[in-house]
């Protein structure tokens, strides 16, 4: 039944999720208003969801969201389908190998779930700007790197303007590593953000460089000997590309020689690639568990039908089975959310040193030696001496020569937990 | 790819909004908090607009390496402070914890790096290995062995190497002030 490209829902299509939208449960937030209007909202374009990543988690997320009744979904992924993805990324088939994950996933969901419109973008999250990200009600991440999460988190947090509630975009972030996983909700400025908990992230396994150089005991030591110590000597100008078979073969050969010399077993081509690319084995069912929890949080956020997780759930499946939920705390010195943003109107005739002096007199913060930057350009640095000397001439320049109307100046100072953002307007 | 072209076009048109990355904010704070430096350390920036790449010079005022001038290149990436800065000694020097390619064996640069550490922690760590070279974590095995068996000979070797002399089959860079 297609009317103007919109599929009318058949009777009882959304019977199950509707139960939760007709009336709230005992723990539903006070803001919950059940009924037809809410159901229409969930199905409408006003409740547009962004799924970042169309891999192991992304496939599960798209399936879950579409089957819950979200009908307007965007998906971003920069990757193409590899044959090794097919064991768990179930929206893809053998014929799709080499194609865009986002595009194939979108097409599959639209075919399978009538009425659901999935718009793919085959590219990097960094290609899109705030205007793009502001069209979504909720942003869900199923990413595989700390770098991409940090970028997404910083972008969504920077969009939030406390005077405009429509700029508040919750992030639901899922992640898995083998039998372990996590799901969390980030509400800008009210919960901890991704950057606040950066020190909790597992980092790639690193070995002491002297162990690698002198006392290897594990096959990984031999592989890192080849990649960290031998490669830069042999090819000083070329960076290792983990996807280049020639590079992997060279490293594998060198690591094998090293292993033989020390009587270490277990250096394989697969392990070499795993160590070089820092690959963690992905388990399909862990993805399913984490994606399910993540999609449910998105549904609760969109409908207010029940309380959302507060605010971090970890799932540990490699030592028995254990889940634990706890609130990660906001960090006062978080460079992303610990940064207060202030609109500052200054006379167009002010020089940079006058702006600096006004900062020192500011009530509420006790700044002593503020350093200032705009974008990736230093305006004035208190130290170290060569940067101070290089930026000193700016003090006598007009602020309007250095920054444009509406630009953000980032101030750091030992008296601030981390930084202060000044959105500059000229009077 | 067309995507790259588009990004370049956006940047040229000035449509991309100026934003300061979390890594840069953190680095700006690290740098600002350094203030003036102890007299044994100096920093220089090949491009003063680029805080992510700089050179640290250490001139130890005590220990085996007194009288030497040692330079290290620092490369900080956007992954900072999740990732440690990459540090290399730019000279060929005779030191148990530094190999002939300039790799440095300092725990906080690799296995013990934590985001609460900062540029200053690394600078202090580097200064420390000149005051107290550690023969138990060798990168230059020969040097480490001499240090643990014959401190007098080690001292002589260090002095000779710092003047650009030869130890074994290796000619070292002259690093004397």
Coordinates of C-alpha atoms in Angstrom, one line a residue:
Chain A
X1 CA 0.0 0.0 0.0
X2 CA 2.0 3.0 -1.2
X3 CA 0.6 6.5 -1.0
X4 CA 2.9 9.3 -2.3
X5 CA 6.0 7.2 -1.5
X6 CA 4.9 6.6 2.1
X7 CA 3.9 3.1 3.1
X8 CA 0.8 3.1 5.3
X9 CA 1.2 0.9 8.2
X10 CA -0.9 -2.2 8.2
X11 CA -3.1 -2.9 11.2
X12 CA -1.2 -3.8 14.4
X13 CA 2.1 -3.4 12.7
X14 CA 3.6 -1.6 15.7
X15 CA 1.5 -3.3 18.3
X16 CA 4.4 -4.2 20.5
X17 CA 6.3 -1.0 20.7
X18 CA 2.9 0.8 20.9
X19 CA 2.3 -0.7 24.3
X20 CA 5.1 1.3 25.6
X21 CA 4.0 4.5 23.9
X22 CA 0.4 4.4 25.1
X23 CA 1.2 4.8 28.7
X24 CA 4.4 5.1 30.6
X25 CA 5.8 2.5 33.1
X26 CA 6.2 3.2 36.8
X27 CA 9.7 4.6 36.2
X28 CA 8.8 6.8 33.2
X29 CA 10.0 10.3 33.5
X30 CA 7.4 13.0 34.4
X31 CA 7.8 14.4 30.9
X32 CA 6.2 11.3 29.4
X33 CA 3.1 12.0 27.4
X34 CA 1.8 8.9 25.8
X35 CA -0.7 8.5 22.9
X36 CA -1.0 8.7 19.2
X37 CA 1.0 11.9 18.9
X38 CA 4.0 10.2 20.4
X39 CA 3.6 7.2 18.0
X40 CA 3.4 9.5 15.0
X41 CA 6.5 11.4 16.2
X42 CA 8.5 8.2 16.4
X43 CA 7.5 7.3 12.8
X44 CA 8.0 10.8 11.5
X45 CA 10.9 12.7 10.0
X46 CA 11.0 14.9 13.1
X47 CA 12.5 11.9 14.9
X48 CA 15.4 11.4 12.6
X49 CA 18.1 9.0 13.9
X50 CA 21.8 9.0 12.8
X51 CA 23.7 5.7 13.0
X52 CA 27.4 6.3 12.8
X53 CA 29.1 3.1 11.6
X54 CA 27.6 0.4 9.5
X55 CA 29.8 -2.5 10.6
X56 CA 29.2 -5.2 13.2
X57 CA 27.2 -2.9 15.5
X58 CA 25.8 -0.8 12.8
X59 CA 24.1 -3.7 11.0
X60 CA 22.4 -4.7 14.3
X61 CA 21.5 -1.2 15.2
X62 CA 19.9 -0.4 11.8
X63 CA 17.9 -3.7 12.0
X64 CA 16.8 -2.9 15.6
X65 CA 15.8 0.7 15.0
X66 CA 13.9 -0.1 11.8
X67 CA 11.9 -2.9 13.5
X68 CA 11.1 -0.6 16.4
X69 CA 9.4 1.9 14.1
X70 CA 12.0 4.6 13.5
X71 CA 11.3 5.4 9.8
X72 CA 13.8 8.1 9.2
X73 CA 17.4 7.0 9.6
X74 CA 20.7 8.2 8.2
X75 CA 23.8 6.0 8.2
X76 CA 27.5 7.0 7.8
X77 CA 30.4 4.7 7.1
X78 CA 33.6 5.3 5.2
X79 CA 34.4 1.6 4.8
X80 CA 33.7 -0.9 2.0
X81 CA 32.6 -4.4 2.6
X82 CA 35.4 -7.0 3.1
X83 CA 34.8 -10.7 2.7
X84 CA 35.8 -11.2 6.4
X85 CA 32.8 -9.0 7.5
X86 CA 30.2 -11.4 6.2
X87 CA 30.2 -13.8 9.2
X88 CA 28.5 -11.1 11.3
X89 CA 27.5 -8.1 9.2
X90 CA 24.3 -9.8 8.1
X91 CA 23.0 -7.0 5.8
X92 CA 25.8 -7.8 3.4
X93 CA 26.2 -10.7 0.9
X94 CA 29.1 -12.1 -1.0
X95 CA 28.1 -10.1 -4.1
X96 CA 28.4 -6.9 -2.1
X97 CA 32.1 -7.3 -1.3
X98 CA 33.9 -4.0 -2.3
X99 CA 30.8 -1.9 -2.1
X100 CA 30.0 0.9 0.4
X101 CA 28.8 -0.5 3.8
X102 CA 26.5 2.4 4.3
X103 CA 24.9 2.2 0.9
X104 CA 24.4 -1.6 0.9
X105 CA 23.0 -1.6 4.5
X106 CA 20.6 1.2 3.7
X107 CA 19.3 -0.5 0.6
X108 CA 18.8 -3.8 2.5
X109 CA 16.9 -2.2 5.3
X110 CA 14.6 -0.3 3.0
X111 CA 13.8 -3.4 1.1
X112 CA 13.2 -5.5 4.2
X113 CA 11.3 -2.9 6.3
X114 CA 8.7 -1.1 4.1
X115 CA 8.3 2.5 4.9
X116 CA 11.6 2.9 6.5
X117 CA 13.8 5.5 4.8
X118 CA 17.5 5.0 5.3
X119 CA 19.8 7.6 3.8
X120 CA 23.4 6.5 3.4
X121 CA 26.6 8.5 3.3
X122 CA 29.7 6.8 2.1
X123 CA 32.5 8.8 3.6
X124 CA 34.0 10.2 6.8
X125 CA 32.2 11.7 9.7
X126 CA 34.6 14.6 9.4
X127 CA 33.2 15.4 5.9
X128 CA 29.9 16.5 7.5
X129 CA 29.4 19.8 9.4
X130 CA 27.2 20.9 12.3
X131 CA 24.3 21.7 9.9
X132 CA 24.2 18.1 9.0
X133 CA 24.4 16.7 12.5
X134 CA 21.8 19.2 13.8
X135 CA 19.0 17.5 11.8
X136 CA 19.0 14.5 14.0
X137 CA 17.1 13.8 17.3
X138 CA 19.5 11.2 18.5
X139 CA 23.0 10.2 17.4
X140 CA 24.0 6.5 17.8
X141 CA 27.6 5.4 17.5
X142 CA 28.7 1.9 16.6
X143 CA 32.3 2.8 16.0
X144 CA 35.6 1.0 16.2
X145 CA 38.0 3.7 17.1
X146 CA 38.7 6.1 19.9
X147 CA 39.6 8.8 17.4
X148 CA 36.2 8.7 15.7
X149 CA 34.4 8.7 19.0
X150 CA 36.3 11.7 20.3
X151 CA 35.6 13.6 17.1
X152 CA 31.9 12.8 17.2
X153 CA 31.6 13.6 20.9
X154 CA 33.4 17.0 20.5
X155 CA 31.3 17.9 17.5
X156 CA 27.9 17.1 19.2
X157 CA 28.9 18.8 22.4
X158 CA 30.1 21.9 20.7
X159 CA 26.7 22.2 18.9
X160 CA 24.9 22.5 22.2
X161 CA 23.7 26.1 23.0
X162 CA 22.1 26.3 26.4
X163 CA 19.7 28.9 25.3
X164 CA 18.3 26.7 22.5
X165 CA 17.0 23.3 23.7
X166 CA 16.7 22.0 20.1
X167 CA 20.5 21.9 19.9
X168 CA 20.7 19.2 22.6
X169 CA 21.5 16.0 20.9
X170 CA 21.9 12.9 23.0
X171 CA 24.6 10.4 22.0
X172 CA 24.1 6.7 22.5
X173 CA 27.5 4.9 22.1
X174 CA 28.0 1.2 21.8
X175 CA 31.3 -0.6 21.7
X176 CA 32.5 -4.2 21.7
X177 CA 35.9 -6.0 22.0
X178 CA 35.6 -9.8 21.8
X179 CA 33.4 -11.0 24.6
X180 CA 33.3 -7.6 26.2
X181 CA 31.1 -4.6 25.4
X182 CA 29.7 -1.3 26.7
X183 CA 26.7 0.9 26.0
X184 CA 26.3 4.4 27.3
X185 CA 24.2 7.5 27.0
X186 CA 25.8 10.9 26.8
X187 CA 23.5 14.0 27.4
X188 CA 25.6 17.0 26.6
X189 CA 26.6 19.0 29.7
X190 CA 24.5 16.9 32.0
X191 CA 26.3 13.6 32.0
X192 CA 29.9 12.7 31.5
X193 CA 31.0 13.0 27.9
X194 CA 33.3 10.6 26.0
X195 CA 36.3 12.8 26.6
X196 CA 35.7 12.8 30.4
X197 CA 36.3 9.1 30.5
X198 CA 39.2 9.0 28.1
X199 CA 41.6 7.6 30.6
X200 CA 39.2 4.6 31.1
X201 CA 39.6 3.5 27.5
X202 CA 41.6 0.4 26.8
X203 CA 44.7 1.4 24.8
X204 CA 46.4 -0.7 22.3
X205 CA 48.7 -3.2 23.9
X206 CA 52.2 -1.8 24.0
X207 CA 55.4 -3.5 25.1
X208 CA 58.4 -1.8 26.6
X209 CA 60.7 -1.0 23.7
X210 CA 63.7 -2.6 25.5
X211 CA 61.8 -5.9 25.7
X212 CA 61.2 -5.7 22.0
X213 CA 64.8 -4.9 21.4
X214 CA 66.5 -7.3 23.7
X215 CA 64.4 -9.9 25.5
X216 CA 61.6 -11.0 23.3
X217 CA 59.4 -13.7 24.8
X218 CA 56.2 -13.5 22.8
X219 CA 55.4 -13.7 19.1
X220 CA 54.0 -10.2 19.4
X221 CA 57.4 -8.9 20.6
X222 CA 59.0 -10.3 17.4
X223 CA 56.4 -8.6 15.2
X224 CA 56.8 -5.3 17.0
X225 CA 60.6 -5.6 16.6
X226 CA 60.0 -5.8 12.8
X227 CA 57.4 -3.0 12.7
X228 CA 58.9 -0.5 15.2
X229 CA 62.6 -1.0 15.0
X230 CA 63.4 -2.6 11.6
X231 CA 60.9 -0.9 9.4
X232 CA 61.9 2.7 10.1
X233 CA 65.5 1.8 9.5
X234 CA 64.8 0.0 6.2
X235 CA 62.1 2.4 4.9
X236 CA 62.5 5.7 6.7
X237 CA 60.1 7.6 4.5
X238 CA 57.3 5.0 4.2
X239 CA 54.6 4.5 6.8
X240 CA 53.4 0.9 7.3
X241 CA 50.1 0.2 5.6
X242 CA 48.4 -2.7 7.3
X243 CA 46.3 -3.3 4.2
X244 CA 49.3 -3.6 1.9
X245 CA 50.2 -7.3 1.5
X246 CA 53.8 -6.4 0.6
X247 CA 54.3 -4.6 3.8
X248 CA 52.7 -7.4 5.9
X249 CA 54.8 -10.0 4.1
X250 CA 58.0 -8.1 4.8
X251 CA 57.1 -7.7 8.4
X252 CA 56.1 -11.3 8.7
X253 CA 59.4 -12.5 7.2
X254 CA 61.5 -10.3 9.5
X255 CA 59.4 -11.3 12.6
X256 CA 59.8 -15.0 11.7
X257 CA 63.6 -14.6 11.5
X258 CA 63.6 -13.0 14.9
X259 CA 61.3 -15.6 16.4
X260 CA 63.5 -18.4 15.1
X261 CA 66.6 -16.7 16.6
X262 CA 65.0 -16.7 20.0
X263 CA 63.1 -20.0 19.7
X264 CA 59.7 -18.3 19.9
X265 CA 56.7 -20.0 18.3
X266 CA 53.5 -18.5 17.0
X267 CA 54.4 -15.8 14.5
X268 CA 51.9 -16.1 11.7
X269 CA 50.8 -13.9 8.8
X270 CA 47.4 -13.4 10.5
X271 CA 49.0 -12.5 13.8
X272 CA 51.3 -10.1 12.1
X273 CA 48.4 -8.3 10.5
X274 CA 46.5 -8.4 13.8
X275 CA 49.4 -6.8 15.7
X276 CA 50.1 -4.2 13.0
X277 CA 46.5 -3.2 12.6
X278 CA 45.6 -3.7 16.2
X279 CA 42.8 -6.0 15.3
X280 CA 40.6 -7.3 18.2
X281 CA 38.5 -10.3 17.3
X282 CA 34.8 -9.4 16.8
X283 CA 32.1 -11.8 18.2
X284 CA 28.8 -11.6 16.4
X285 CA 26.7 -12.3 19.5
X286 CA 28.5 -9.6 21.6
X287 CA 27.6 -7.1 18.9
X288 CA 24.0 -8.3 19.1
X289 CA 23.8 -7.9 22.9
X290 CA 25.4 -4.4 22.9
X291 CA 23.5 -3.2 19.9
X292 CA 20.2 -4.3 21.5
X293 CA 20.9 -2.4 24.7
X294 CA 22.0 0.6 22.7
X295 CA 18.9 0.7 20.5
X296 CA 16.7 0.3 23.5
X297 CA 18.3 3.4 25.1
X298 CA 17.6 5.3 21.9
X299 CA 14.0 4.2 22.0
X300 CA 13.7 5.3 25.6
X301 CA 15.3 8.7 24.9
X302 CA 13.0 9.3 21.9
X303 CA 9.8 8.4 23.7
X304 CA 10.6 9.1 27.4
X305 CA 8.6 5.9 28.1
X306 CA 11.1 4.7 30.7
X307 CA 14.3 5.9 32.4
X308 CA 17.5 5.6 30.4
X309 CA 20.7 4.0 31.7
X310 CA 22.6 6.1 34.2
X311 CA 24.9 6.3 32.3
X312 CA 27.3 3.5 31.5
X313 CA 26.7 -0.2 31.1
X314 CA 29.6 -2.6 30.8
X315 CA 29.1 -6.1 29.7
X316 CA 31.9 -8.6 30.6
X317 CA 31.5 -11.9 29.0
X318 CA 35.1 -13.2 29.1
X319 CA 35.3 -14.0 32.8
X320 CA 32.0 -15.7 33.5
X321 CA 29.2 -13.2 32.8
X322 CA 28.9 -9.9 34.5
X323 CA 27.2 -6.6 33.7
X324 CA 27.5 -3.5 35.8
X325 CA 25.9 -0.1 35.4
X326 CA 27.3 3.0 37.0
X327 CA 27.3 6.8 36.4
X328 CA 30.5 8.0 34.9
X329 CA 31.3 11.3 36.4
X330 CA 31.8 14.6 34.5
X331 CA 35.4 15.8 34.8
X332 CA 35.9 19.4 35.7
X333 CA 39.0 19.5 33.6
X334 CA 37.5 17.9 30.5
X335 CA 38.6 19.8 27.4
X336 CA 35.3 19.1 25.7
X337 CA 32.5 19.5 28.3
X338 CA 34.4 21.2 31.1
X339 CA 34.8 24.2 28.9
X340 CA 32.3 26.9 29.6
X341 CA 31.3 28.9 26.5
X342 CA 30.6 32.6 27.0
X343 CA 29.5 35.2 24.6
X344 CA 31.7 38.2 24.9
X345 CA 31.0 41.6 23.3
X346 CA 34.1 43.8 23.1
X347 CA 34.8 47.2 21.6
X348 CA 36.0 46.9 18.0
X349 CA 38.9 49.1 19.0
X350 CA 40.3 46.7 21.5
X351 CA 43.8 45.3 21.1
X352 CA 44.6 41.7 22.2
X353 CA 46.3 42.9 25.4
X354 CA 43.1 44.7 26.4
X355 CA 41.1 41.5 26.0
X356 CA 43.8 39.7 28.1
X357 CA 43.5 42.3 30.8
X358 CA 39.7 42.0 30.9
X359 CA 40.1 38.3 31.4
X360 CA 42.3 38.8 34.5
X361 CA 39.6 41.0 36.0
X362 CA 36.8 38.5 35.2
X363 CA 34.7 37.6 38.2
X364 CA 34.3 34.0 39.1
X365 CA 37.5 32.7 37.6
X366 CA 41.0 33.5 38.9
X367 CA 43.0 33.7 35.8
X368 CA 46.7 34.5 36.1
X369 CA 48.4 33.7 32.9
X370 CA 45.9 33.1 30.1
X371 CA 47.0 31.6 26.8
X372 CA 44.7 32.2 23.8
X373 CA 44.0 30.5 20.6
X374 CA 41.5 30.6 17.7
X375 CA 41.0 27.4 15.7
X376 CA 44.5 25.9 15.5
X377 CA 46.3 29.2 15.6
X378 CA 47.8 30.6 18.8
X379 CA 47.0 34.2 19.6
X380 CA 49.1 34.5 22.7
X381 CA 51.0 31.8 24.5
X382 CA 52.4 32.3 28.1
X383 CA 55.0 29.7 27.5
X384 CA 57.3 28.0 26.6
X385 CA 59.6 31.0 25.8
X386 CA 59.8 30.6 22.0
X387 CA 56.1 30.5 21.6
X388 CA 55.7 33.4 23.9
X389 CA 58.1 35.4 21.8
X390 CA 56.5 34.4 18.6
X391 CA 53.0 35.4 19.7
X392 CA 54.0 38.5 21.7
X393 CA 53.6 40.9 18.7
X394 CA 49.9 39.9 18.6
X395 CA 49.3 41.7 21.9
X396 CA 49.5 45.1 20.2
X397 CA 47.2 44.0 17.3
X398 CA 43.5 44.7 17.1
X399 CA 41.4 41.7 18.2
X400 CA 39.4 42.2 15.0
X401 CA 42.6 41.7 12.9
X402 CA 43.1 38.3 14.6
X403 CA 39.5 36.9 14.9
X404 CA 36.4 37.3 12.9
X405 CA 33.0 38.2 14.3
X406 CA 31.5 35.1 15.9
X407 CA 34.8 33.2 16.1
X408 CA 35.5 31.2 19.2
X409 CA 38.7 32.1 21.2
X410 CA 39.9 29.2 23.5
X411 CA 41.5 30.4 26.7
X412 CA 43.6 28.1 28.9
X413 CA 45.0 29.1 32.2
X414 CA 46.4 27.3 35.3
X415 CA 43.5 28.9 37.2
X416 CA 40.9 27.2 34.9
X417 CA 40.2 23.5 35.2
X418 CA 40.9 23.3 31.5
X419 CA 39.6 26.1 29.3
X420 CA 37.1 28.8 28.6
X421 CA 35.6 29.5 25.2
X422 CA 34.8 33.1 24.3
X423 CA 32.5 33.7 21.4
X424 CA 33.6 37.1 20.2
X425 CA 31.3 39.8 19.1
X426 CA 32.4 43.3 18.2
X427 CA 30.4 46.3 19.5
Chain B
X1 CA 38.9 11.1 -4.4
X2 CA 36.2 13.7 -4.9
X3 CA 35.7 13.8 -1.1
X4 CA 39.2 15.1 -0.6
X5 CA 38.6 17.7 -3.3
X6 CA 35.4 18.8 -1.6
X7 CA 37.2 19.2 1.8
X8 CA 39.9 21.2 0.1
X9 CA 37.3 23.4 -1.6
X10 CA 35.5 23.9 1.7
X11 CA 38.7 24.9 3.4
X12 CA 39.6 27.3 0.6
X13 CA 36.1 28.9 0.7
X14 CA 36.5 29.3 4.4
X15 CA 33.2 27.5 5.0
X16 CA 34.6 25.1 7.5
X17 CA 34.1 26.7 10.9
X18 CA 37.3 27.3 13.0
X19 CA 37.3 24.8 15.8
X20 CA 39.9 23.9 18.3
X21 CA 40.3 20.2 18.8
X22 CA 40.4 18.6 22.2
X23 CA 44.0 17.5 21.6
X24 CA 45.0 21.1 20.9
X25 CA 43.2 22.5 23.9
X26 CA 44.9 20.1 26.1
X27 CA 48.3 20.8 24.5
X28 CA 47.8 24.5 24.8
X29 CA 47.1 24.0 28.5
X30 CA 50.3 21.8 28.9
X31 CA 52.4 24.4 27.1
X32 CA 50.9 27.4 28.9
X33 CA 51.5 25.7 32.2
X34 CA 55.1 25.1 31.4
X35 CA 55.8 28.8 31.6
X36 CA 59.6 29.4 31.8
X37 CA 61.8 26.3 31.6
X38 CA 64.5 25.1 34.0
X39 CA 68.0 26.1 32.6
X40 CA 68.8 22.6 31.6
X41 CA 66.0 22.5 29.1
X42 CA 65.1 24.5 26.0
X43 CA 62.4 24.2 23.5
X44 CA 62.3 25.3 19.9
X45 CA 59.5 25.3 17.3
X46 CA 60.4 25.0 13.6
X47 CA 57.0 26.5 12.9
X48 CA 55.7 28.7 15.9
X49 CA 52.2 28.2 14.6
X50 CA 52.5 24.4 15.0
X51 CA 52.6 23.4 18.7
X52 CA 52.4 19.7 17.7
X53 CA 56.0 19.5 16.5
X54 CA 58.9 20.8 18.4
X55 CA 62.4 20.1 19.5
X56 CA 63.6 19.7 23.1
X57 CA 67.2 20.4 24.0
X58 CA 68.6 19.0 27.3
X59 CA 71.9 20.2 28.7
X60 CA 72.4 18.1 31.9
X61 CA 74.2 20.0 34.7
X62 CA 75.2 16.8 36.6
X63 CA 76.1 13.2 36.0
X64 CA 77.8 11.3 33.3
X65 CA 76.3 13.5 30.5
X66 CA 77.2 16.9 32.0
X67 CA 78.6 19.1 29.2
X68 CA 76.5 17.5 26.5
X69 CA 73.7 19.1 24.5
X70 CA 71.0 16.5 23.5
X71 CA 68.1 17.1 21.2
X72 CA 64.8 15.3 20.9
X73 CA 62.1 15.7 18.3
X74 CA 58.5 15.6 19.7
X75 CA 55.6 14.7 17.5
X76 CA 52.2 15.1 19.1
X77 CA 49.2 13.6 17.2
X78 CA 45.5 14.4 17.3
X79 CA 45.2 11.3 19.5
X80 CA 46.8 13.2 22.4
X81 CA 46.5 12.6 25.3
X82 CA 45.0 9.2 24.6
X83 CA 48.3 8.5 22.8
X84 CA 51.7 9.4 24.1
X85 CA 53.8 11.9 22.1
X86 CA 56.3 10.3 19.7
X87 CA 59.8 11.2 20.9
X88 CA 63.1 10.5 19.1
X89 CA 66.7 11.5 19.9
X90 CA 68.0 13.3 16.8
X91 CA 71.6 12.5 17.5
X92 CA 73.6 9.3 17.6
X93 CA 74.6 9.0 21.2
X94 CA 76.1 6.5 23.6
X95 CA 73.4 5.8 26.2
X96 CA 72.1 2.5 27.6
X97 CA 68.4 3.5 27.1
X98 CA 68.7 5.1 23.7
X99 CA 69.5 3.2 20.5
X100 CA 71.5 4.3 17.5
X101 CA 68.3 5.2 15.7
X102 CA 67.2 7.5 18.5
X103 CA 64.5 5.3 20.0
X104 CA 64.2 6.0 23.7
X105 CA 63.3 3.4 26.3
X106 CA 61.3 5.4 28.7
X107 CA 58.3 3.6 30.2
X108 CA 55.9 6.6 30.1
X109 CA 56.5 7.0 26.4
X110 CA 55.0 3.5 25.8
X111 CA 53.6 1.0 28.2
X112 CA 53.0 3.3 31.1
X113 CA 51.6 6.3 29.3
X114 CA 48.4 7.6 30.8
X115 CA 46.3 10.6 29.7
X116 CA 46.9 12.3 33.0
X117 CA 50.5 12.6 32.1
X118 CA 51.6 15.6 30.0
X119 CA 54.4 17.1 28.0
X120 CA 56.2 18.2 31.2
X121 CA 56.2 14.6 32.5
X122 CA 57.9 13.4 29.4
X123 CA 60.5 16.2 29.6
X124 CA 61.3 15.4 33.2
X125 CA 61.5 11.7 32.3
X126 CA 64.0 12.4 29.5
X127 CA 66.1 14.6 31.8
X128 CA 66.1 11.8 34.4
X129 CA 67.6 9.2 32.1
X130 CA 70.6 11.4 31.6
X131 CA 71.1 11.8 35.3
X132 CA 70.4 8.1 36.0
X133 CA 70.9 5.9 33.0
X134 CA 69.3 2.6 33.7
X135 CA 71.4 -0.5 32.7
X136 CA 68.4 -2.9 33.5
X137 CA 66.3 -1.7 30.5
X138 CA 68.9 -1.5 27.8
X139 CA 68.4 -0.4 24.2
X140 CA 72.1 -0.1 23.6
X141 CA 73.2 -3.4 25.2
X142 CA 76.9 -2.8 25.0
X143 CA 76.6 0.5 26.8
X144 CA 74.3 -1.0 29.4
X145 CA 76.8 -3.8 30.1
X146 CA 79.7 -1.4 30.5
X147 CA 77.6 0.7 32.9
X148 CA 76.7 -2.2 35.1
X149 CA 80.2 -3.8 35.2
X150 CA 82.6 -0.9 35.0
X151 CA 81.3 2.6 35.8
X152 CA 84.8 4.2 35.3
X153 CA 85.0 2.8 31.8
X154 CA 81.4 3.9 31.1
X155 CA 82.3 7.4 32.2
X156 CA 85.3 7.4 29.8
X157 CA 83.2 6.0 27.0
X158 CA 80.5 8.7 27.5
X159 CA 83.1 11.4 27.4
X160 CA 84.7 10.1 24.3
X161 CA 81.4 9.6 22.5
X162 CA 80.2 13.0 23.4
X163 CA 83.3 14.5 21.6
X164 CA 82.4 12.6 18.5
X165 CA 84.6 9.6 19.2
X166 CA 84.4 5.9 18.4
X167 CA 83.3 3.2 20.8
X168 CA 83.6 -0.3 19.4
X169 CA 82.8 0.1 15.7
X170 CA 80.4 3.0 16.2
X171 CA 81.2 6.6 15.6
X172 CA 79.0 8.9 17.7
X173 CA 77.8 12.4 17.1
X174 CA 79.7 15.2 18.7
X175 CA 77.3 16.7 21.3
X176 CA 79.7 18.7 23.5
X177 CA 78.6 22.2 24.3

